[in-house]
Structures are given as C-alpha cells and as structure tokens.
Amino acid sequence: MKKKPCIGLVPLFDLDRESLWMLPGYMDGVFAAGGIPVMLPLMEEKTDISELLDRLDGLIFTGGHDVSPSLYGETPLPECGRSIPERDHMEKLLLDAALERDLPILGICRGLQFINAALGGTLYQDLPTQHPSAVEHEMKPPFDRSEHEVEVLEHTPLFELVQKKTLGVNSRHHQAIRKLAPSLKPMALSPDGLIEAAWMPGKCFFLAVQWHPEHSFRKDENSLALFRALVNA
C-alpha cells in the first residue's frame, strides 16, 4: 500500500502561554488532500532540521506573527506587529534545507511574506499606512468566504491548477510583499496591485499565497486544490 505523504507544518506561537499550537484548518486541509500533517517543534540547530526533513515529504509555511523587518534590512515601524525571532531563525534554516532537497513547499499568508523576505524581497510593514487602499485586506469573520478577487496570471502554476483568470479569496493580513524576491515570480495580483501569490521556477513544487485556504477549503474547491497539489507533489 502506498504511504501517505507526511507534511510538516511550521508551528504557531502563543506568546501569552509561551506555547506552540496549530489551527485545525491546516491539519484538516492536509488530511482532506490525502496527506498526514505533522506540527513541527521549535528547532534552532541546522543538523536537527536536516534530520527532520529527511523524514518529511513536504512543508507548509503557515501564518502567524509579523516577519521581523531586520530580515529585509529595515527598522520596525510603530505599526509593525511583534515578531518571533526564534521562528524566523527556524524558518530560514527550514527554507534553505528544503530548497537544497527540492522538497515541495506551500506558503500561506505569513508564509508567503517570510519566504519573500528570506529570499531577498521586502515587505510593507503595515498596509493601511504604507499602501492605503479601498480593498479590504483584514476581513471580519466568517473567514471561509471571499472578501475580494485576485487576477490569476496565465502561464503560472496557479493558473494551471485552477484554470481561472480570477479567484475570490479571503483576506486576513496587514503586511504584504513590497518588492518581490529575485528568485520568485508573481502568480496573482489584488485589485490594488499587491502580489497575492508567487512561485519559484525550476522547483518541483514551490507555491505561496497571501490568502487562507485553511479557512476555506471545505467550501472552496480552489482552496482544497492547493493542499491537493502539495500532497500530490
């Protein structure tokens, strides 16, 4: 019997409780796509991360706290939220090791932002003050509905996956890509010009989106398709 792929999930942080945790939607999305989700521990040693990745078939860089502006050479603005240096450090090691192995990668929300910053791009630290727009990027609940549309760029993996030029997406973020990392290519744009999805050519599977398929995959086939594509890769 063919083994189900094991997908590692970068842990979320609860600063008040000093604990690691995970939203069920990330795990349930992987389960629904035919994989087995595994929440990762907090790790800081390169050798430990290397051994861990030898046991995994893919990675999801999840949402969460703001990416530290120091990662892209900036000083935090007053509107920038709190960052978790330990998480930034761990994710940089994970990303570098996963790229060396050509391990399938899916980034979600902060995942897209972190990947972009770690690969040489920059971020808007706070969209309301740095990129004012009529587009709602921090929607109110419920989060399993569409808040705005994105333009899906043709000749990209996302277009091949959904076969649509526009997608309705949910939206929960106050940061976003400002300058795209040199190794990444855009896949989707919001009506106000933000890059809402990106990919890395030459890799077996390297996609990242600004929206939250973990909230919407039960109702939205396009969200489930992202988890399925990762598991299939």
Short mmCIF file of C-alpha atoms in Angstrom, two decimals:
data_model
loop_
_atom_site.label_atom_id
_atom_site.label_comp_id
_atom_site.label_asym_id
_atom_site.label_seq_id
_atom_site.Cartn_x
_atom_site.Cartn_y
_atom_site.Cartn_z
CA MET A 1 0.00 0.00 0.00
CA LYS A 2 1.29 3.43 -0.94
CA LYS A 3 2.24 5.53 2.06
CA LYS A 4 0.57 8.88 2.55
CA PRO A 5 2.94 11.86 2.32
CA CYS A 6 3.86 13.48 5.64
CA ILE A 7 3.61 17.26 5.53
CA GLY A 8 5.42 19.33 8.14
CA LEU A 9 3.61 22.41 9.47
CA VAL A 10 5.57 25.32 10.92
CA PRO A 11 4.15 25.88 14.43
CA LEU A 12 2.22 28.94 15.52
CA PHE A 13 3.18 30.76 18.73
CA ASP A 14 1.06 31.78 21.71
CA LEU A 15 3.18 34.40 23.47
CA ASP A 16 0.83 34.70 26.46
CA ARG A 17 1.00 30.98 27.20
CA GLU A 18 4.57 30.54 25.94
CA SER A 19 3.40 27.62 23.83
CA LEU A 20 3.30 26.21 20.32
CA TRP A 21 -0.05 25.46 18.69
CA MET A 22 -1.78 24.81 15.38
CA LEU A 23 -5.05 25.85 13.73
CA PRO A 24 -7.04 22.71 12.86
CA GLY A 25 -7.66 24.01 9.33
CA TYR A 26 -4.04 23.48 8.32
CA MET A 27 -4.13 19.88 9.53
CA ASP A 28 -7.62 19.18 8.20
CA GLY A 29 -6.68 20.59 4.80
CA VAL A 30 -3.73 18.21 4.55
CA PHE A 31 -5.89 15.28 5.71
CA ALA A 32 -8.57 16.17 3.14
CA ALA A 33 -5.91 16.21 0.42
CA GLY A 34 -4.69 12.71 1.33
CA GLY A 35 -1.64 13.56 3.42
CA ILE A 36 -0.65 13.30 7.07
CA PRO A 37 0.06 16.64 8.81
CA VAL A 38 2.82 16.91 11.42
CA MET A 39 3.25 20.04 13.55
CA LEU A 40 6.95 20.76 13.91
CA PRO A 41 8.76 21.58 17.16
CA LEU A 42 10.75 24.77 17.65
CA MET A 43 14.25 23.97 16.40
CA GLU A 44 17.43 26.00 16.13
CA GLU A 45 20.12 23.51 15.08
CA LYS A 46 20.83 23.02 11.40
CA THR A 47 21.68 19.34 11.86
CA ASP A 48 18.37 18.67 13.65
CA ILE A 49 16.45 20.36 10.86
CA SER A 50 18.31 18.32 8.28
CA GLU A 51 17.40 15.07 10.03
CA LEU A 52 13.79 16.20 10.38
CA LEU A 53 13.44 16.98 6.67
CA ASP A 54 14.77 13.51 5.84
CA ARG A 55 11.52 12.23 7.39
CA LEU A 56 9.12 14.65 5.68
CA ASP A 57 7.67 14.79 2.16
CA GLY A 58 6.64 18.46 2.11
CA LEU A 59 6.35 21.66 4.14
CA ILE A 60 3.73 24.31 4.83
CA PHE A 61 4.98 27.72 5.97
CA THR A 62 1.95 28.82 7.98
CA GLY A 63 0.52 32.19 9.02
CA GLY A 64 1.17 33.97 12.31
CA HIS A 65 3.16 36.89 13.72
CA ASP A 66 4.82 39.57 11.62
CA VAL A 67 8.13 38.83 9.93
CA SER A 68 10.97 40.77 11.55
CA PRO A 69 11.93 43.76 9.36
CA SER A 70 15.55 43.02 10.20
CA LEU A 71 15.27 40.10 7.79
CA TYR A 72 14.99 42.58 4.92
CA GLY A 73 17.20 45.32 6.35
CA GLU A 74 14.62 47.69 7.83
CA THR A 75 13.84 49.13 11.24
CA PRO A 76 10.39 48.23 12.61
CA LEU A 77 7.74 50.91 12.21
CA PRO A 78 5.42 51.64 15.16
CA GLU A 79 2.61 49.91 13.22
CA CYS A 80 4.64 46.73 12.74
CA GLY A 81 3.42 43.93 14.97
CA ARG A 82 5.51 41.76 17.24
CA SER A 83 7.81 39.25 15.59
CA ILE A 84 9.21 35.94 16.85
CA PRO A 85 12.98 35.82 16.23
CA GLU A 86 13.13 32.12 17.12
CA ARG A 87 10.55 31.34 14.45
CA ASP A 88 12.28 33.49 11.82
CA HIS A 89 15.56 31.68 12.56
CA MET A 90 13.99 28.23 12.36
CA GLU A 91 12.11 29.00 9.16
CA LYS A 92 15.25 30.31 7.44
CA LEU A 93 17.00 27.02 8.21
CA LEU A 94 13.94 25.06 7.05
CA LEU A 95 13.67 27.02 3.83
CA ASP A 96 17.35 26.70 2.94
CA ALA A 97 17.40 22.96 3.64
CA ALA A 98 14.11 22.34 1.83
CA LEU A 99 15.36 24.20 -1.25
CA GLU A 100 18.52 22.09 -1.28
CA ARG A 101 16.34 18.95 -1.28
CA ASP A 102 13.75 20.37 -3.71
CA LEU A 103 11.12 19.48 -1.12
CA PRO A 104 7.55 20.55 -2.04
CA ILE A 105 6.67 23.83 -0.29
CA LEU A 106 3.40 25.71 0.22
CA GLY A 107 3.42 29.14 1.88
CA ILE A 108 0.27 30.65 3.38
CA CYS A 109 -0.12 34.33 4.37
CA ARG A 110 2.91 35.00 6.62
CA GLY A 111 4.43 32.03 4.81
CA LEU A 112 4.45 34.00 1.56
CA GLN A 113 5.78 37.08 3.33
CA PHE A 114 8.55 35.19 5.13
CA ILE A 115 9.65 33.32 2.02
CA ASN A 116 9.83 36.56 0.07
CA ALA A 117 11.84 38.34 2.78
CA ALA A 118 14.18 35.38 3.32
CA LEU A 119 14.95 35.23 -0.40
CA GLY A 120 15.83 38.91 -0.73
CA GLY A 121 12.50 40.69 -1.13
CA THR A 122 10.90 43.33 1.10
CA LEU A 123 7.51 43.83 2.76
CA TYR A 124 5.05 46.54 3.53
CA GLN A 125 5.20 46.53 7.32
CA ASP A 126 1.68 47.96 7.57
CA LEU A 127 -0.64 48.19 4.58
CA PRO A 128 -3.07 50.82 5.97
CA THR A 129 -0.25 53.37 6.41
CA GLN A 130 2.15 52.33 3.62
CA HIS A 131 -0.28 51.18 0.93
CA PRO A 132 -3.73 52.75 1.57
CA SER A 133 -6.44 51.09 -0.49
CA ALA A 134 -10.18 50.57 -0.79
CA VAL A 135 -9.56 46.82 -0.96
CA GLU A 136 -10.26 45.12 2.38
CA HIS A 137 -7.22 43.09 3.38
CA GLU A 138 -8.24 42.46 7.02
CA MET A 139 -11.70 40.98 6.71
CA LYS A 140 -14.11 40.25 9.55
CA PRO A 141 -15.42 36.73 10.30
CA PRO A 142 -16.52 34.37 8.92
CA PHE A 143 -13.21 33.67 7.19
CA ASP A 144 -14.41 30.92 4.87
CA ARG A 145 -15.90 33.38 2.38
CA SER A 146 -14.49 35.52 -0.41
CA GLU A 147 -13.55 39.10 0.51
CA HIS A 148 -12.04 40.28 -2.78
CA GLU A 149 -10.90 38.89 -6.11
CA VAL A 150 -7.39 38.37 -7.42
CA GLU A 151 -6.22 38.27 -11.00
CA VAL A 152 -4.55 34.94 -11.72
CA LEU A 153 -1.67 35.35 -14.15
CA GLU A 154 -1.63 33.00 -17.11
CA HIS A 155 1.30 30.61 -17.67
CA THR A 156 1.77 30.16 -13.92
CA PRO A 157 1.28 27.06 -11.75
CA LEU A 158 -1.74 28.68 -10.07
CA PHE A 159 -3.47 29.23 -13.40
CA GLU A 160 -2.71 25.65 -14.42
CA LEU A 161 -4.20 24.48 -11.13
CA VAL A 162 -7.45 26.46 -11.09
CA GLN A 163 -7.91 27.20 -14.81
CA LYS A 164 -9.38 30.62 -13.99
CA LYS A 165 -8.30 34.21 -14.64
CA THR A 166 -9.91 35.49 -11.42
CA LEU A 167 -10.40 33.98 -7.98
CA GLY A 168 -12.39 35.11 -4.99
CA VAL A 169 -10.19 34.87 -1.89
CA ASN A 170 -10.42 35.53 1.82
CA SER A 171 -8.03 38.09 3.27
CA ARG A 172 -6.50 38.48 6.76
CA HIS A 173 -3.22 40.41 6.66
CA HIS A 174 -1.80 43.85 7.36
CA GLN A 175 1.56 43.11 5.73
CA ALA A 176 2.32 42.15 2.13
CA ILE A 177 5.03 41.88 -0.50
CA ARG A 178 6.56 45.24 -1.43
CA LYS A 179 9.49 44.13 -3.61
CA LEU A 180 9.40 40.58 -4.91
CA ALA A 181 12.47 38.41 -4.27
CA PRO A 182 14.60 37.90 -7.41
CA SER A 183 14.07 34.12 -7.47
CA LEU A 184 10.27 34.38 -7.26
CA LYS A 185 7.66 35.11 -9.94
CA PRO A 186 4.16 36.54 -9.35
CA MET A 187 1.09 34.32 -9.83
CA ALA A 188 -1.80 36.55 -8.70
CA LEU A 189 -2.48 40.25 -8.13
CA SER A 190 -5.08 42.03 -5.99
CA PRO A 191 -7.12 44.90 -7.48
CA ASP A 192 -4.82 47.41 -5.74
CA GLY A 193 -1.69 45.87 -7.26
CA LEU A 194 -0.37 43.71 -4.42
CA ILE A 195 1.28 40.40 -5.26
CA GLU A 196 -1.08 37.84 -3.73
CA ALA A 197 0.69 34.67 -4.86
CA ALA A 198 4.19 33.75 -6.04
CA TRP A 199 6.16 30.73 -7.18
CA MET A 200 9.75 29.66 -7.83
CA PRO A 201 10.52 28.28 -11.29
CA GLY A 202 12.72 25.21 -11.52
CA LYS A 203 11.38 23.56 -8.37
CA CYS A 204 9.11 20.52 -8.20
CA PHE A 205 6.51 22.49 -6.20
CA PHE A 206 7.08 25.91 -4.66
CA LEU A 207 3.91 27.99 -4.33
CA ALA A 208 2.87 30.61 -1.80
CA VAL A 209 -0.41 32.53 -1.43
CA GLN A 210 -1.47 35.54 0.62
CA TRP A 211 -4.96 34.21 1.36
CA HIS A 212 -6.03 31.44 3.75
CA PRO A 213 -7.05 28.12 2.17
CA GLU A 214 -7.03 26.54 5.64
CA HIS A 215 -10.19 28.54 6.39
CA SER A 216 -11.98 27.94 3.11
CA PHE A 217 -11.03 24.51 1.75
CA ARG A 218 -14.26 22.88 2.98
CA LYS A 219 -16.38 25.22 0.83
CA ASP A 220 -13.98 26.27 -1.91
CA GLU A 221 -12.58 23.68 -4.33
CA ASN A 222 -9.79 26.06 -5.38
CA SER A 223 -8.53 26.21 -1.79
CA LEU A 224 -8.60 22.43 -1.46
CA ALA A 225 -6.75 22.20 -4.78
CA LEU A 226 -3.73 23.92 -3.19
CA PHE A 227 -3.48 21.29 -0.46
CA ARG A 228 -4.00 18.51 -3.00
CA ALA A 229 -1.30 19.89 -5.28
CA LEU A 230 1.18 19.94 -2.39
CA VAL A 231 0.34 16.40 -1.29
CA ASN A 232 0.47 15.11 -4.88
CA ALA A 233 3.86 16.75 -5.39
#
